[in-house]
Coordinates of C-alpha atoms in Angstrom, one line a residue:
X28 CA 145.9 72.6 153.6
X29 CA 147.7 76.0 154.8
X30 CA 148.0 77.1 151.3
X31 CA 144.5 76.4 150.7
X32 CA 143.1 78.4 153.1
X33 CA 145.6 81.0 152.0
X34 CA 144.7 81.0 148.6
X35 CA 141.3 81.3 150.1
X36 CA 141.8 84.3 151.8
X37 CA 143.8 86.3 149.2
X38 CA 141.3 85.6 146.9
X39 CA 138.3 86.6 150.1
X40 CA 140.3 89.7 150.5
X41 CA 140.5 90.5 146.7
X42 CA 136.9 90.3 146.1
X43 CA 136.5 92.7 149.5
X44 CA 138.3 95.2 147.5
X45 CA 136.6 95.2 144.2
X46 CA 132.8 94.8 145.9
X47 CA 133.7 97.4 148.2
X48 CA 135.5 100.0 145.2
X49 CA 133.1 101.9 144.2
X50 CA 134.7 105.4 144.2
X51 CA 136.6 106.3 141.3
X52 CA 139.4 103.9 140.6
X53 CA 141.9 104.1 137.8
X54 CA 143.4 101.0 136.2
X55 CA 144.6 99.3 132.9
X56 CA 143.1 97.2 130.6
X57 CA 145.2 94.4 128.0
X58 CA 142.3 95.8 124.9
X59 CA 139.6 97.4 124.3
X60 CA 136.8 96.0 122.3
X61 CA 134.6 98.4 120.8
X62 CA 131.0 97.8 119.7
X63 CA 128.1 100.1 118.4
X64 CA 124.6 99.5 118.6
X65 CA 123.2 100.5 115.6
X66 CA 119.5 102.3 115.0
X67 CA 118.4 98.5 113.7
X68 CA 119.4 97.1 117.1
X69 CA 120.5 94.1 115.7
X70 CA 123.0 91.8 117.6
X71 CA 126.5 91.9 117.4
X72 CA 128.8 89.3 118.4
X73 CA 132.4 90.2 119.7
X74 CA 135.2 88.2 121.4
X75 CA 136.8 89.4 124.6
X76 CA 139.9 88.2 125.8
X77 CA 141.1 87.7 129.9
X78 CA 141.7 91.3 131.5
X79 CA 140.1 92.6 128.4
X80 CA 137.7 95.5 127.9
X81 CA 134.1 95.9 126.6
X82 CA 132.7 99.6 125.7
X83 CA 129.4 99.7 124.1
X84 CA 128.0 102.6 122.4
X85 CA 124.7 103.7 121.7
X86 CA 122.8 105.5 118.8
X87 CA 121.4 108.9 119.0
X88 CA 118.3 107.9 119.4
X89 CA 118.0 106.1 122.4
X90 CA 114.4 105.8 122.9
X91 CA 113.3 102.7 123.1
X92 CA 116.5 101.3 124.6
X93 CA 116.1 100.2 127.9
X94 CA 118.7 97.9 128.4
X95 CA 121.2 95.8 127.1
X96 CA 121.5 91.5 126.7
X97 CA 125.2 90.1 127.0
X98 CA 125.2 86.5 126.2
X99 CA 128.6 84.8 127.6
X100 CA 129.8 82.0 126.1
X101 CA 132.3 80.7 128.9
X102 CA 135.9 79.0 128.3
X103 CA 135.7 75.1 129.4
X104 CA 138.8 75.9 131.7
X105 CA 137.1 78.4 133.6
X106 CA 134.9 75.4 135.2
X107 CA 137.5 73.8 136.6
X108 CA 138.7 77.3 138.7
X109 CA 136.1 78.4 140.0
X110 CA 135.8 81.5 141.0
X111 CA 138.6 82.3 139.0
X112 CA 137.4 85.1 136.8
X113 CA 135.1 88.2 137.6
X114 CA 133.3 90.7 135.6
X115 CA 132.9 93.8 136.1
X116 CA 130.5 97.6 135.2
X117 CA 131.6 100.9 135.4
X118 CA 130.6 104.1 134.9
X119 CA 132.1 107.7 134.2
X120 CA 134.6 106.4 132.3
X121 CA 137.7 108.6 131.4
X122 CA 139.2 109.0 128.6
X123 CA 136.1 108.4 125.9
X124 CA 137.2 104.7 125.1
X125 CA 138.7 103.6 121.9
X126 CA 141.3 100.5 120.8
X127 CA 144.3 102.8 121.1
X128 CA 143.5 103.6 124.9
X129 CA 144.4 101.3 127.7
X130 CA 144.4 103.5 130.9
X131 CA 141.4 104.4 132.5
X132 CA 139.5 106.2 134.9
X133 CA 136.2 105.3 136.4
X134 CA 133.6 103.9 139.0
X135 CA 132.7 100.3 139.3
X136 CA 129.5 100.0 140.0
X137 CA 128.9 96.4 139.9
X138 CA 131.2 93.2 140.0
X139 CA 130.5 89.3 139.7
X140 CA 132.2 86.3 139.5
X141 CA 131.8 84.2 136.2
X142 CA 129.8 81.3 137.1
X143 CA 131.2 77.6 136.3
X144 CA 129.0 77.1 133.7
X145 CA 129.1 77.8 129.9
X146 CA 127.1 80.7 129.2
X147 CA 126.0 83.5 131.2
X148 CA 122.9 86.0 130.4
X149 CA 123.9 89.4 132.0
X150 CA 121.5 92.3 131.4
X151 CA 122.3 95.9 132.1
X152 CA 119.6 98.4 133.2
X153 CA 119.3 101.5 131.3
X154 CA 116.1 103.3 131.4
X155 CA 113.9 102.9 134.3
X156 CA 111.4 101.2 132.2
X157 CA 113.9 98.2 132.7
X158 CA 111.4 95.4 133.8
X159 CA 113.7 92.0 133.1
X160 CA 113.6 90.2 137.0
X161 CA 116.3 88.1 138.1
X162 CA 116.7 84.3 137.3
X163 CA 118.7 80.9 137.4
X164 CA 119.6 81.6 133.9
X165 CA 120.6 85.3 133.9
X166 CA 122.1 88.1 136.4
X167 CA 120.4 91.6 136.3
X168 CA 122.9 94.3 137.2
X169 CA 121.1 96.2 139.9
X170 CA 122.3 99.6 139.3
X171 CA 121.4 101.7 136.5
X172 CA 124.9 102.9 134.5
X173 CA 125.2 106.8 134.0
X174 CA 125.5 106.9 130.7
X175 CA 129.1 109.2 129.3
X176 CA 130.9 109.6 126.3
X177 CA 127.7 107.2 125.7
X178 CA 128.7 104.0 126.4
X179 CA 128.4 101.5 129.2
X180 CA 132.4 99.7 130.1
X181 CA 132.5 96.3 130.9
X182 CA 135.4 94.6 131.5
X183 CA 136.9 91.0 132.3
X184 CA 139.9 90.5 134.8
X185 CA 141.6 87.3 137.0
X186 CA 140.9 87.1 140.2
X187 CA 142.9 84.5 141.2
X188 CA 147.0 83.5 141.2
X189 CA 148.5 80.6 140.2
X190 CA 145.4 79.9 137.0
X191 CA 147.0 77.8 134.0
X192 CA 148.4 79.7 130.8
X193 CA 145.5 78.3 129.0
X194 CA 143.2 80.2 131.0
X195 CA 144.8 83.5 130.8
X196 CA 144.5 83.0 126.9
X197 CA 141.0 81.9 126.6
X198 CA 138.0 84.2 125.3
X199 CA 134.7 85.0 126.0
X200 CA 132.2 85.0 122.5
X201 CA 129.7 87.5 123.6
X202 CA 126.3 88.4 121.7
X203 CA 125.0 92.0 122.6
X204 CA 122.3 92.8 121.8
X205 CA 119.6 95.8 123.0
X206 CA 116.4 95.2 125.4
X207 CA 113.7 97.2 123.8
X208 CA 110.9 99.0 125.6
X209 CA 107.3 97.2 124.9
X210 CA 106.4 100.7 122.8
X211 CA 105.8 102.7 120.3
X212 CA 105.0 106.0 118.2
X213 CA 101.6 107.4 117.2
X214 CA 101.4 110.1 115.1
X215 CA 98.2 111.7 114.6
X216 CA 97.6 114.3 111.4
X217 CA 94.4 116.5 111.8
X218 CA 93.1 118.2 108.9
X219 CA 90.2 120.9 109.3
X220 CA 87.6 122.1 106.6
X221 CA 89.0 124.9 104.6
X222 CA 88.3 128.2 105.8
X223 CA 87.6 126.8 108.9
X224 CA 89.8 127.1 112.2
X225 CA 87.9 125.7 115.4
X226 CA 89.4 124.3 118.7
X227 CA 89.0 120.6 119.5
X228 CA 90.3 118.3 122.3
X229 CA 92.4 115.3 121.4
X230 CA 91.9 112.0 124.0
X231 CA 93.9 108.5 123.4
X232 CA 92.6 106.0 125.7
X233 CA 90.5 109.2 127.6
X234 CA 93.4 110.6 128.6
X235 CA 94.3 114.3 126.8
X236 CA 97.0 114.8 124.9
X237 CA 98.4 117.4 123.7
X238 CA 98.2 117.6 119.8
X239 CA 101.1 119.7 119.4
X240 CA 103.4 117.2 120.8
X241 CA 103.3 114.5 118.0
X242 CA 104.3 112.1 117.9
X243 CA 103.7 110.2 121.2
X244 CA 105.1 106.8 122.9
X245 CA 102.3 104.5 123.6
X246 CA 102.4 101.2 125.0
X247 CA 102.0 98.4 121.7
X248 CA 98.5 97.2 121.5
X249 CA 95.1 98.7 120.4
X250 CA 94.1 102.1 121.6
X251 CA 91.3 104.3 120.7
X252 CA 91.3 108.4 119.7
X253 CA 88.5 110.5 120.2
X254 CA 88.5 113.9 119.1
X255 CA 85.7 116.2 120.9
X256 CA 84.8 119.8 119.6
X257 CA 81.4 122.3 119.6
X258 CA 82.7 123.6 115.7
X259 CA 83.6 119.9 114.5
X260 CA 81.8 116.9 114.4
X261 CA 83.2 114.1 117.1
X262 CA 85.5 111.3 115.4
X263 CA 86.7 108.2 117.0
X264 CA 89.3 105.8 115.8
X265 CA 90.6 102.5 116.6
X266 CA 94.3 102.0 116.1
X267 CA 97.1 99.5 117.1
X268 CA 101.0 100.4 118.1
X269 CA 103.5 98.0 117.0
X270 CA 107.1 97.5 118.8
X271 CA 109.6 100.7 117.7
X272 CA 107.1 101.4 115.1
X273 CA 105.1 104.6 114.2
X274 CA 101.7 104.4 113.4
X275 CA 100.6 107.1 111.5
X276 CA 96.7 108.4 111.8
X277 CA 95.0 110.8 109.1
X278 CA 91.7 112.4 110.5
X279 CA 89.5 114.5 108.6
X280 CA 87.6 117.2 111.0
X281 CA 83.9 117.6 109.5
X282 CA 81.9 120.7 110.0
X283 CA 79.1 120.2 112.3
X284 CA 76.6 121.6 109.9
X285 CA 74.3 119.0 108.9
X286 CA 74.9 117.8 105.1
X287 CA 72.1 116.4 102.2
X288 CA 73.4 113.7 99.9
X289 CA 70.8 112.8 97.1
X290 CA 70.4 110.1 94.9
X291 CA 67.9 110.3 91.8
X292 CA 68.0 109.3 88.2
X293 CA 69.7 111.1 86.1
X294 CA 66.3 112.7 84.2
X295 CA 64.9 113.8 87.4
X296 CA 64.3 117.0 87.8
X297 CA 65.3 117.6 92.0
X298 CA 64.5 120.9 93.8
X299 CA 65.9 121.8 97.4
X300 CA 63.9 124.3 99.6
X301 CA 61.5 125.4 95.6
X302 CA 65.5 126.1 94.5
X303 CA 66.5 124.1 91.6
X304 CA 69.6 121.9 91.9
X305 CA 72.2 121.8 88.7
X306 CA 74.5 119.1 90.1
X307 CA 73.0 116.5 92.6
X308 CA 76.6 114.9 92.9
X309 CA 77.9 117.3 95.3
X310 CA 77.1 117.4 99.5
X311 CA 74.9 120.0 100.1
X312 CA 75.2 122.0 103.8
X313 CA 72.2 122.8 105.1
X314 CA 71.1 124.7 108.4
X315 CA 69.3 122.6 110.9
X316 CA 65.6 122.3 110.9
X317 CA 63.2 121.3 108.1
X318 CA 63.9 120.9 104.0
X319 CA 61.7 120.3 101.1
X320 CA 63.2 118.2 98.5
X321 CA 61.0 117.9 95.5
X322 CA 61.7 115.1 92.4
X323 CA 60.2 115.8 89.2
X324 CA 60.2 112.8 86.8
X325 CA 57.9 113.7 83.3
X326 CA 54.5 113.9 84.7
X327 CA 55.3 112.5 88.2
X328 CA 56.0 114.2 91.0
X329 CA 57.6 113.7 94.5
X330 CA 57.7 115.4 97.8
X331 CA 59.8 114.5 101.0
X332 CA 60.0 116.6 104.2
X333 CA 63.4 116.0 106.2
X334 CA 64.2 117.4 109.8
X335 CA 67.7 117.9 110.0
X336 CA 70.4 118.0 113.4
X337 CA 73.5 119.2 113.8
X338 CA 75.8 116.8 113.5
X339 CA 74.2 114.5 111.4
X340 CA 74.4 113.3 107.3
X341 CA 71.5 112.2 105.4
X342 CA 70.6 111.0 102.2
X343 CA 67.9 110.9 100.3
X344 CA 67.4 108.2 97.6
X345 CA 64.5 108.2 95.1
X346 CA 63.9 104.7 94.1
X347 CA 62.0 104.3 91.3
X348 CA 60.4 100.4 91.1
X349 CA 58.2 98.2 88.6
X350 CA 56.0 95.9 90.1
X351 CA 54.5 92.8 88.1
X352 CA 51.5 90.9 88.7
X353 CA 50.6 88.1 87.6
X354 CA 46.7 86.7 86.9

């Protein structure tokens, strides 16, 4: 019973020391398994071994990255001494880590016995737009890592005596993979008339953004772009953000100058304001206020008066009908 309760407390008094290390601490790893998240953020898988290290790296861009998903498969053995095994997250780690390195410098930041169980879930904070909460089924590390050399360190030690060779040997299969952030990019491409350089106001969701900026992190979803200006004629847009994605938006800014579209046949004969008009295909600008357009068709004649806005399109359409009757 004596040497149970001493066990007890050498392994109480052990646990002390590593909850309570926090400063920087140097020590010595058996390996150092090396992993890079790629710019796909697909999972990788990797085995660790007892007293083993993990150093994840990061790609450049680490924008949507806001945390990381270990998956533990746990050795059989390890259920049977409990308590046996802790993990543990560091920071500030010295040297930059590689395979050929086994001495370290660093500060643990967070430490945690592996359960008796067969798997383990163990997320690691990154960004502050971390959200994941706490649960039966997984551990959330509560502080967020300072990211150097960019990578996190995780590493694997005994923290018990007297554990069976077997144990000492076993591995854990881990499955990293990265916690995205529920966002993504909008790029917006304006294009004004030619000859034409007026100021306009850019709102997503009402809120102004600067246009110069592009492009912007949005939450994924649908959100809507307005585009307000005293030269240019307002546009609106729905659009929807995808996860990690960029959504790409072409608007075309439209003189507020009030256009004529017409449609006639292709004999008639169409005058604008008493002038003649050689190509009724084309948009014709117009100022605001009231226009004559006259159709001549052989002996018939038509007149229409339209009152014009700023702002506005119209189109006038000469429809031409036959009407039977029958006695």
């Amino acid at each position: 019973m004596k040497s149970v309760i001493f066990k007890k407390l050498i392994y109480f008094s052990l646990l002390q020391v590593l909850i309570f290390s926090l400063t920087s601490e140097t020590f010595r790893v058996r390996k150092v398994h090396s992993v890079q998240i790629n710019q796909d953020y697909e999972i990788t898988n990797v085995s660790v071994g007892m007293n083993d290290a993990l150093s994840i790296s990061f790609p450049e861009d680490m924008t949507f990255i806001v945390g990381l998903e270990l998956n533990i498969k746990i050795p059989e053995i390890i259920t049977n001494y409990r308590d046996s095994v802790v993990y543990s997250l560091y920071e500030n780690i010295i040297p930059a880590p590689t395979q050929k390195i086994i001495d370290y410098e660093g500060n643990r930041i967070s430490v945690n016995t592996v359960p008796a169980k067969l798997s383990q879930t163990v997320y690691i904070p990154i960004s502050s737009k971390f959200s994941i909460k706490e649960s039966p089924y997984a551990i959330v590390i509560q502080k967020t890592p300072t990211i150097k050399n960019n990578c996190v360190f995780f590493r694997f030690q005994i923290a018990m005596k007297g554990v069976p060779e077997s144990l000492a040997l076993s591995n854990f299969d881990i499955s990293i993979k990265p916690v995205l952030s529920d966002e993504g990019y909008f790029n917006l491409k304006i294009q004004e008339p030619p000859l034409k350089k007026e100021t306009y106001t850019v709102y997503v969701d009402d809120k102004l953004v600067d246009f110069n900026k592009m492009p912007i992190l949005l939450k994924t979803g649908e959100h809507h772009l307005s585009i307000t200006s005293e030269a240019y004629r307002n546009e609106t847009r729905t659009f929807r953000i995808e996860q990690i994605k960029t959504t790409n938006l072409d608007v075309l800014l439209k003189s507020i100058e009030p256009t004529i579209d017409i449609v006639a046949p292709e004999n008639a004969k169409v005058f604008l304001n008493d002038k003649l008009l050689t190509n009724t295909q084309e948009t014709f600008i117009v100022q605001s206020g009231e226009h004559t357009i006259k159709f001549i068709i052989g002996d018939y004649e038509i007149v229409k008066k339209v009152s014009v806005i700023n702002g506005r399109s119209y189109t006038v359409n000469l429809n031409i009908d036959a009407t039977i009757t029958e006695e």
